[in-house]
PDB file of C-alpha atoms in Angstrom:
ATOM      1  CA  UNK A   1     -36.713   5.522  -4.040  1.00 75.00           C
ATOM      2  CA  UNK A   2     -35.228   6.027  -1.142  1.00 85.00           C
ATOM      3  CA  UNK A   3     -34.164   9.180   1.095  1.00 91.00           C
ATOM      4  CA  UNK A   4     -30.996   9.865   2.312  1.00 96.00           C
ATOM      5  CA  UNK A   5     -29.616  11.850   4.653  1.00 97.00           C
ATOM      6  CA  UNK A   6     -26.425  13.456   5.948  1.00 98.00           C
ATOM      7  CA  UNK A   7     -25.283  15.185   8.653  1.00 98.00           C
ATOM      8  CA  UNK A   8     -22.876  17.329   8.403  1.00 97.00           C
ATOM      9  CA  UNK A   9     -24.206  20.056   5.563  1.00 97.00           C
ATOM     10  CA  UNK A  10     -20.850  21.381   5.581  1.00 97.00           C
ATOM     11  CA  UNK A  11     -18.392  21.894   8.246  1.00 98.00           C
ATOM     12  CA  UNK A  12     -14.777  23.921   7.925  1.00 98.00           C
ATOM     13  CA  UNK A  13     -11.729  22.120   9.312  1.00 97.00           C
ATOM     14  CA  UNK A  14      -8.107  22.547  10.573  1.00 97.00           C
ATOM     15  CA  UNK A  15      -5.728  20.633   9.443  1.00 97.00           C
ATOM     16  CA  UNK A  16      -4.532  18.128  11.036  1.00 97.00           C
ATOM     17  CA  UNK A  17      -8.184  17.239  12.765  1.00 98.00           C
ATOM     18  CA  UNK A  18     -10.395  14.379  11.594  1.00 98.00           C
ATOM     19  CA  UNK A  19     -14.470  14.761  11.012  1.00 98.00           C
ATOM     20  CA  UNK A  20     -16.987  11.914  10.623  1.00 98.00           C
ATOM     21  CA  UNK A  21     -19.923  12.090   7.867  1.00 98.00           C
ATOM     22  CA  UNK A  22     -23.165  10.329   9.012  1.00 98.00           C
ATOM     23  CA  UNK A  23     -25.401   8.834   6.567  1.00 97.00           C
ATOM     24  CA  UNK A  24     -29.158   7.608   7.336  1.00 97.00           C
ATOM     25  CA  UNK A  25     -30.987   6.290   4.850  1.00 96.00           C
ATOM     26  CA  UNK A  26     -34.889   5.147   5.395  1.00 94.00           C
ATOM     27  CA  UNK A  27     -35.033   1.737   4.151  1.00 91.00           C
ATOM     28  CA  UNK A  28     -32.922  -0.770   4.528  1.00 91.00           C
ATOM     29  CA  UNK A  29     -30.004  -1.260   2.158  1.00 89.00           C
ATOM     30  CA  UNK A  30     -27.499  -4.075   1.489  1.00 87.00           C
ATOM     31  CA  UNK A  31     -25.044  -1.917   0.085  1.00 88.00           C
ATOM     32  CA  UNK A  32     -23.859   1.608   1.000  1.00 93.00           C
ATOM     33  CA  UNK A  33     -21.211   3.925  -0.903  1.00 95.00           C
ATOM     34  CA  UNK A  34     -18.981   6.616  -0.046  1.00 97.00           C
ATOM     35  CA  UNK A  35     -17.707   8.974  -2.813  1.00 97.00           C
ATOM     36  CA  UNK A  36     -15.822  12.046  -2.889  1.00 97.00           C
ATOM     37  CA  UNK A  37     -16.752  14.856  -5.006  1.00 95.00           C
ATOM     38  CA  UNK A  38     -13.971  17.421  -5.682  1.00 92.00           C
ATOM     39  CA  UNK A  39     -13.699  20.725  -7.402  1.00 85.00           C
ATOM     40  CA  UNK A  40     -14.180  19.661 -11.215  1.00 82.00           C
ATOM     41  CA  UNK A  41     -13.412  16.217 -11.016  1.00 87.00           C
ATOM     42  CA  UNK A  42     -15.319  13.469 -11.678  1.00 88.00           C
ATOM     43  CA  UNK A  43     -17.516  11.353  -8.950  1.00 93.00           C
ATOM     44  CA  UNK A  44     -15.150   9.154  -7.701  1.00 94.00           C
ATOM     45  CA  UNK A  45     -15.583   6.343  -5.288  1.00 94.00           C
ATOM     46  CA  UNK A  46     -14.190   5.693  -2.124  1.00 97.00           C
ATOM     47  CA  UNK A  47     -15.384   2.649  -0.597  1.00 96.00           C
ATOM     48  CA  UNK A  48     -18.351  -0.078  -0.622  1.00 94.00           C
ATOM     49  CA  UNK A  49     -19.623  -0.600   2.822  1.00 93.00           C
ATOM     50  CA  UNK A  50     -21.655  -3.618   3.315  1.00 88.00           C
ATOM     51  CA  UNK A  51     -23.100  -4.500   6.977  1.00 84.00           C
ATOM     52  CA  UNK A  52     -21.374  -7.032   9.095  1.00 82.00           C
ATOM     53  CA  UNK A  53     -18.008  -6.960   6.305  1.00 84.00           C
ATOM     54  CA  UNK A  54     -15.233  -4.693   6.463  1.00 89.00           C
ATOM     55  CA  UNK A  55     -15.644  -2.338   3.893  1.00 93.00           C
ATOM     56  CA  UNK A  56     -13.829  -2.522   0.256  1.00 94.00           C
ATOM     57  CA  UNK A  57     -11.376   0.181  -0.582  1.00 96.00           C
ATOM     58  CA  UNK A  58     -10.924   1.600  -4.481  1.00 94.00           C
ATOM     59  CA  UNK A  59      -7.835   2.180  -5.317  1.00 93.00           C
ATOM     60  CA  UNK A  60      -6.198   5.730  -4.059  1.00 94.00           C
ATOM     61  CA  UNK A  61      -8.152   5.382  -1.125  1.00 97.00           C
ATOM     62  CA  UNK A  62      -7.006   3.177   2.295  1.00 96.00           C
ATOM     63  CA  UNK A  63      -8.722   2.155   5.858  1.00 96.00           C
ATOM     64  CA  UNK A  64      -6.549   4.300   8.084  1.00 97.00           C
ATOM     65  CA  UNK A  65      -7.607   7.646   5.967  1.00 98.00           C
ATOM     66  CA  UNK A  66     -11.049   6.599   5.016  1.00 98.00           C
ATOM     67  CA  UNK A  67     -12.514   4.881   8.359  1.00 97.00           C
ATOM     68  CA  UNK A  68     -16.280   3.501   7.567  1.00 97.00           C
ATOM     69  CA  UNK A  69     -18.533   1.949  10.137  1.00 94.00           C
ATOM     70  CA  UNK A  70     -21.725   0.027   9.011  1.00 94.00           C
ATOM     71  CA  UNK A  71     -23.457  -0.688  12.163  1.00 92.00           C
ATOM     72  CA  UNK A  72     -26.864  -1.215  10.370  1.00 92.00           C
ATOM     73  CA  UNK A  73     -28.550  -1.587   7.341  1.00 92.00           C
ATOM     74  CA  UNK A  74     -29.771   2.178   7.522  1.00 94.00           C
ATOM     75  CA  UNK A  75     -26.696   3.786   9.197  1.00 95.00           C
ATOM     76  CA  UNK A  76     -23.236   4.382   8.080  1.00 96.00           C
ATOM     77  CA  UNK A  77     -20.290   6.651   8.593  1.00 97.00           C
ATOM     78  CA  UNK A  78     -17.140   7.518   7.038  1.00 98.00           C
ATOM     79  CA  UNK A  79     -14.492   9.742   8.922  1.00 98.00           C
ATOM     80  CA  UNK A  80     -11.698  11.694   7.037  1.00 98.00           C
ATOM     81  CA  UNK A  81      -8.748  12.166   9.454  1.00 98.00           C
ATOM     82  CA  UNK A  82      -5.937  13.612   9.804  1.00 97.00           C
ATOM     83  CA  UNK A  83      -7.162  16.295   7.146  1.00 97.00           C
ATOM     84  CA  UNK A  84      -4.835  18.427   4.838  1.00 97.00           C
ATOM     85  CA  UNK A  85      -6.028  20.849   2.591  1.00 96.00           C
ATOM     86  CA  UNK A  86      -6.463  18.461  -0.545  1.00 95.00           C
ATOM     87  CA  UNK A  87      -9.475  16.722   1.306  1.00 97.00           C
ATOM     88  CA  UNK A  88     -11.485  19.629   0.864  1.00 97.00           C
ATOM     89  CA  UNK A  89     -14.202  17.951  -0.986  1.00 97.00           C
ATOM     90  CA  UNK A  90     -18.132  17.159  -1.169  1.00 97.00           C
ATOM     91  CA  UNK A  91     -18.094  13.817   0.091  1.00 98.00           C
ATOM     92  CA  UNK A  92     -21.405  11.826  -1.020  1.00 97.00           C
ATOM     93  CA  UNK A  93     -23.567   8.939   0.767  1.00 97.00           C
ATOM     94  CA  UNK A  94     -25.246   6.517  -1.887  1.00 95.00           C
ATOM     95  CA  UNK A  95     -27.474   3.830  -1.702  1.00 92.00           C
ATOM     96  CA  UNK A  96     -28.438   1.008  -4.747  1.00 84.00           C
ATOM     97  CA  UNK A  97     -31.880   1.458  -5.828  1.00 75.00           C
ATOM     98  CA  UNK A  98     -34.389  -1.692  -7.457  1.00 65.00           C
ATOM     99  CA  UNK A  99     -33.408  -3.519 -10.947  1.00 60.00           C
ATOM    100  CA  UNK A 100     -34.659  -1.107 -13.238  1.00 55.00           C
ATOM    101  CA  UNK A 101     -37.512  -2.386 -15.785  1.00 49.00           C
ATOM    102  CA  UNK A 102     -34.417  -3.388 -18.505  1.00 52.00           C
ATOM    103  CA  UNK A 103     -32.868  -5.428 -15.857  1.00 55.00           C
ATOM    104  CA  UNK A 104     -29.565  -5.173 -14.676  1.00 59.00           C
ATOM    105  CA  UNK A 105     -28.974  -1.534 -14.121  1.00 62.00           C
ATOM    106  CA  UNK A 106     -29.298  -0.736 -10.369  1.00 67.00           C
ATOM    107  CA  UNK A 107     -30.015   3.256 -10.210  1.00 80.00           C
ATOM    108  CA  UNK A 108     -27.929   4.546  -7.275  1.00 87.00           C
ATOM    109  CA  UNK A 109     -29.771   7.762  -4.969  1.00 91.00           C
ATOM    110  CA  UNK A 110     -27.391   9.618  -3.301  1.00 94.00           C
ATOM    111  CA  UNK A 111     -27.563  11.720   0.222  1.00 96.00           C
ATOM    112  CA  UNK A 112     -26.958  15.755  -0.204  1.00 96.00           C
ATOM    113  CA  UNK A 113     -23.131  15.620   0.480  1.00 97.00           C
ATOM    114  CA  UNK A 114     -21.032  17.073   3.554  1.00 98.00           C
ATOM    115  CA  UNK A 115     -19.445  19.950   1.955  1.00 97.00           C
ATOM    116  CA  UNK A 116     -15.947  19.751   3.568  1.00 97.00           C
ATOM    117  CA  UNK A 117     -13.785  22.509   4.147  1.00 97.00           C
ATOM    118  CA  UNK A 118      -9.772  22.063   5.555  1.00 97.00           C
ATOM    119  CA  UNK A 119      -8.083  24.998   6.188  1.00 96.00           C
TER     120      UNK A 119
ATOM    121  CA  UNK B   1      -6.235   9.398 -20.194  1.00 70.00           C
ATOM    122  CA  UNK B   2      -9.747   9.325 -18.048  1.00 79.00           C
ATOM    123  CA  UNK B   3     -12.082   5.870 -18.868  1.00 88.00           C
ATOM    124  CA  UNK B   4     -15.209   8.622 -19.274  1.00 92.00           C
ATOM    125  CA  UNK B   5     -14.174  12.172 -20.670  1.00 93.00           C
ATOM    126  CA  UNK B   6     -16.690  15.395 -20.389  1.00 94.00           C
ATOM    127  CA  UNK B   7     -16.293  18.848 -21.023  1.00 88.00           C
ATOM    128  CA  UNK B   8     -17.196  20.545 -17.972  1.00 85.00           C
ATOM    129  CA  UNK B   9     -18.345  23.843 -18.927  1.00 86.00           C
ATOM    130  CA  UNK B  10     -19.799  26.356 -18.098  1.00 93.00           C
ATOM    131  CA  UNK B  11     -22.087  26.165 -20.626  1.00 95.00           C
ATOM    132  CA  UNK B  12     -24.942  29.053 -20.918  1.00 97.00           C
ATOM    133  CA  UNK B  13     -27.966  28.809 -23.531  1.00 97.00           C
ATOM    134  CA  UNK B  14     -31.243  30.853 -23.565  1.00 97.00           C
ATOM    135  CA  UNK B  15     -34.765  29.668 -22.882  1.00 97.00           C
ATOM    136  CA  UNK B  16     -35.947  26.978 -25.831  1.00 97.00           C
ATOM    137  CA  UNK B  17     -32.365  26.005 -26.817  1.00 97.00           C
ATOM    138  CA  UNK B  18     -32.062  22.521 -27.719  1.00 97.00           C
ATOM    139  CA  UNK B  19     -28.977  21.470 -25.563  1.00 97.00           C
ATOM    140  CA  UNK B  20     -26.478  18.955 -26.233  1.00 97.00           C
ATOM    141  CA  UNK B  21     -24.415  17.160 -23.722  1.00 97.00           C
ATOM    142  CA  UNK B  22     -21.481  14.775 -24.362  1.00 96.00           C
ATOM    143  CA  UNK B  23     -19.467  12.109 -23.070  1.00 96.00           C
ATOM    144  CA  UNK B  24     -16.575   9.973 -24.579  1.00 96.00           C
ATOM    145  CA  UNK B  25     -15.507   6.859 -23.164  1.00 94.00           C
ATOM    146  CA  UNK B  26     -12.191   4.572 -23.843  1.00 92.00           C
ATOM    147  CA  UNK B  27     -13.257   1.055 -21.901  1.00 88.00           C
ATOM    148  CA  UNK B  28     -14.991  -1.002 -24.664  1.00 86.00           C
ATOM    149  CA  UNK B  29     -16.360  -2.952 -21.195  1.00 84.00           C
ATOM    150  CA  UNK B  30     -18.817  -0.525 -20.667  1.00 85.00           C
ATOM    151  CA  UNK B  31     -22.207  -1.578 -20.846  1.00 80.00           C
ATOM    152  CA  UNK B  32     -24.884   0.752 -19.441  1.00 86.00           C
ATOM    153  CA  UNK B  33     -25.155   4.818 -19.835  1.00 91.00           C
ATOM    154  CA  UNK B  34     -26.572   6.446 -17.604  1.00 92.00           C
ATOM    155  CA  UNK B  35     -27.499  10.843 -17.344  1.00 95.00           C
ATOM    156  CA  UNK B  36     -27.449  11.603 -13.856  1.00 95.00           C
ATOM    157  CA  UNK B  37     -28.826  15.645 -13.079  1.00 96.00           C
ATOM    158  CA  UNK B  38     -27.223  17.411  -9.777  1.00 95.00           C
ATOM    159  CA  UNK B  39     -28.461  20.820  -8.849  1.00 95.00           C
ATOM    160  CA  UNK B  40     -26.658  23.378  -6.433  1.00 92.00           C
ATOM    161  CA  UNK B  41     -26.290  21.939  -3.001  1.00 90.00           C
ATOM    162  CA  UNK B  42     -28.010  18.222  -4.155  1.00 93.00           C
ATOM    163  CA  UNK B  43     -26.607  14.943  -4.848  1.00 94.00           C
ATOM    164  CA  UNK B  44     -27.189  13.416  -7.798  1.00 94.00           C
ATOM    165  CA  UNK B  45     -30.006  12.149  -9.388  1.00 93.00           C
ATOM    166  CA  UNK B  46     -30.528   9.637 -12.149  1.00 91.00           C
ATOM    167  CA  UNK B  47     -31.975  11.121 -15.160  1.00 93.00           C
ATOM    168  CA  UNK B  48     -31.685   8.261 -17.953  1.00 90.00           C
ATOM    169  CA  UNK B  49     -29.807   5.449 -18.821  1.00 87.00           C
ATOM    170  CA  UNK B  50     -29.565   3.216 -21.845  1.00 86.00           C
ATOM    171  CA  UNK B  51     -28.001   0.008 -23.159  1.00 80.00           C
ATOM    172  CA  UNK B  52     -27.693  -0.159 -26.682  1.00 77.00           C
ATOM    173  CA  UNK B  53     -26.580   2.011 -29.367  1.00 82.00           C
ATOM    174  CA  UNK B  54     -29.403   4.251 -30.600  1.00 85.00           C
ATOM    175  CA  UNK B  55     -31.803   6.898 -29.317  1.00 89.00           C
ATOM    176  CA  UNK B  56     -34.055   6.816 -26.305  1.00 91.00           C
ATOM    177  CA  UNK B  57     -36.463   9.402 -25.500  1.00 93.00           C
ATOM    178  CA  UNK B  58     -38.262  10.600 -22.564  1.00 93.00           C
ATOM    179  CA  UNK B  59     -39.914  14.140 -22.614  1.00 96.00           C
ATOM    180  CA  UNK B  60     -37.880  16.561 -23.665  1.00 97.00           C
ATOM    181  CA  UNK B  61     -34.791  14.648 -22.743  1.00 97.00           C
ATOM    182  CA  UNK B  62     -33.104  12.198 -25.457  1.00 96.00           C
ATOM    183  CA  UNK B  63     -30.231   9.823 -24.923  1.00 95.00           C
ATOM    184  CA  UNK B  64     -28.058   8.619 -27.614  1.00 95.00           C
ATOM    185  CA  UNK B  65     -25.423   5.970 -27.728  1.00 94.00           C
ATOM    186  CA  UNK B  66     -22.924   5.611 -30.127  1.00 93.00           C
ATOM    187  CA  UNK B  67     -20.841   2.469 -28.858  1.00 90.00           C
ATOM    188  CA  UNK B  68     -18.657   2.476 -32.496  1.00 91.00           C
ATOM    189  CA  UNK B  69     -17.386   5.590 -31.775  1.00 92.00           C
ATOM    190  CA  UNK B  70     -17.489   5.511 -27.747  1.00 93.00           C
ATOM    191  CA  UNK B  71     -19.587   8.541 -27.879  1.00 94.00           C
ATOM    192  CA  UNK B  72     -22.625   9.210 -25.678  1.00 95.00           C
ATOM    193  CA  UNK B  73     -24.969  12.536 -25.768  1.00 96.00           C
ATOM    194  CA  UNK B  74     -27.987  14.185 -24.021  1.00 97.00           C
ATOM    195  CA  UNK B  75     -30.526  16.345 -26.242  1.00 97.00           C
ATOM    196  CA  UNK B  76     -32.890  18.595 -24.084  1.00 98.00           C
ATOM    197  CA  UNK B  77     -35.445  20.515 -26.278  1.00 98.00           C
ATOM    198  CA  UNK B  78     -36.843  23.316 -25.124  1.00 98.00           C
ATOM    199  CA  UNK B  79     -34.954  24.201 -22.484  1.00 98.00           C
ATOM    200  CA  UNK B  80     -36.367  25.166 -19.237  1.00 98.00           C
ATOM    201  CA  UNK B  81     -34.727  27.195 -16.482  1.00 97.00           C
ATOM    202  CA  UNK B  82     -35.441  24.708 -13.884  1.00 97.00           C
ATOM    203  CA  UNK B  83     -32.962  22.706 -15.983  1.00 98.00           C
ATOM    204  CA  UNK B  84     -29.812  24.599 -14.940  1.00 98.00           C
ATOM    205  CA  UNK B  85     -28.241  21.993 -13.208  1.00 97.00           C
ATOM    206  CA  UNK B  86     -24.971  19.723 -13.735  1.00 96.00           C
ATOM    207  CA  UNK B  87     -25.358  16.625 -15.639  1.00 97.00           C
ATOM    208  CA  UNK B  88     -23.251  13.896 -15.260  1.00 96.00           C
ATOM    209  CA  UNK B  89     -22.641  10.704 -17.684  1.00 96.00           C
ATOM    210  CA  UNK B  90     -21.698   7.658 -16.051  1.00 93.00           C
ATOM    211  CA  UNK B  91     -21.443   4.148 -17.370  1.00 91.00           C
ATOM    212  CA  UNK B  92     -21.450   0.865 -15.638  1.00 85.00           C
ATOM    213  CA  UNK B  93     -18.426  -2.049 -15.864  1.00 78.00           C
ATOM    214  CA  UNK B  94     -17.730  -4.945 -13.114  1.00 76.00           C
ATOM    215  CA  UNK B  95     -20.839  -3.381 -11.407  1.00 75.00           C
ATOM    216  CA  UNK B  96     -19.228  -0.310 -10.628  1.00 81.00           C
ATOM    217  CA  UNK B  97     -20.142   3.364 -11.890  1.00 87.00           C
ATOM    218  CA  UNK B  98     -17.484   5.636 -13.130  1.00 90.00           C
ATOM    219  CA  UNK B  99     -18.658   9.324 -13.843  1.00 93.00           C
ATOM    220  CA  UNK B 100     -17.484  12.037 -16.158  1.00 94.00           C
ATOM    221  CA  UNK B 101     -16.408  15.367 -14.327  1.00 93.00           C
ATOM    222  CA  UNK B 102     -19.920  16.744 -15.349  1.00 94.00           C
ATOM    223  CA  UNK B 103     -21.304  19.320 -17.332  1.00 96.00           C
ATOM    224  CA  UNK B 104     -22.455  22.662 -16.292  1.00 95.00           C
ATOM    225  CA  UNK B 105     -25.418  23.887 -17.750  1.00 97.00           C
ATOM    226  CA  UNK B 106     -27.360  27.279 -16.758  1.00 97.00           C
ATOM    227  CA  UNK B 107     -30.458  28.405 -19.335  1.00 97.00           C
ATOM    228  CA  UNK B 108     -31.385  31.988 -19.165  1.00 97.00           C
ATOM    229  CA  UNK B 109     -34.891  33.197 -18.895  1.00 95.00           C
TER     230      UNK B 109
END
């Protein structure tokens, strides 16, 4: 498995302001994801950050909100700027895992979330 | 309407309950089913996952697929205190995961 982590715990924000979430994970990883996590909604992904490629956007969710840097293959961050209230959020580093034993289903770990507060 | 639909609680049950969890899902694409468990201040963390319709058991958990009806569910026997937590189904299509809102589950000592 692998261990994630995130820094950031939490942090309150004005609007307005931008804050970037680090995520270190301690193995190397192909592929790195960025979800957001709000108040009883669903997981819900933001982006697919692969080193060396620009990262892939889901739908809802564009480059000039959502920055993402991927220097490494154990480093990544994601900034939310220009904050308004509605980002408040827990946004949540994940990493793929191995092929599971039945083949084709990669378990994904996740980092502890940046609780995110915009006031 | 949401691909993966899941009441989201609260639900409360006392020490021993069996629990049961549930998930329905409208994209006939999906292919794996997963349980993932998130306590307070955690991220997620998988739990169980199946492929075909059916049971599959693991301790006191049991996961149960019912791709005819689009219908997925989560037994715990014997519930435990330490298994207050939120559970989240999630299923797998074009390599992506899509999660229900999650289930909040709190067993009383």
């Amino acid at each position: 498995s692998a261990v994630i982590s995130q820094k950031p715990s939490r942090d309150i924000c004005q609007r307005g302001t931008s804050l970037t979430i680090q995520c270190q994970v301690d193995s190397q990883v192909t592929m790195m994801f960025w979800y957001r996590q709000q108040p009883g909604q669903s997981l819900t992904l933001i982006a697919t950050a692969n080193q060396g490629s620009e990262a892939t956007y889901e739908s809802g969710f564009v480059i000039d909100k959502f920055p993402i840097s991927r220097p490494n293959l154990t480093f990544s961050t994601l900034t939310v700027s220009n904050m308004s209230p509605e980002d408040s959020s827990i946004y949540l580093c994940s990493v793929e895992g191995v092929k599971s034993k039945a083949g084709g289903v990669y378990e994904q770990y996740f980092g502890p979330g940046t609780r995110l507060t915009v006031t | 309407q949401k691909e993966v639909e899941q009441d989201p609680g609260p639900l409360s049950v006392p020490e021993g309950a069996i629990v049961s969890l549930n998930c329905t899902y409208s994209n006939s694409a999906f292919q794996y089913f997963m349980w993932y468990r998130q306590y307070s201040r955690k991220g997620p963390e998988l739990l169980m996952y199946t492929y075909s319709s059916g049971n599959k058991e693991d301790g006191r958990f049991t996961a149960q697929v019912d791709k005819s009806s689009k219908y997925i569910s989560l037994f715990i026997r014997d519930s435990q205190p330490s298994d207050s937590a939120t559970y989240l189904c999630a299923m797998i299509a074009g390599g992506k995961l899509i999660f229900g809102q999650g289930t909040e589950l709190s067993v009383k000592p």
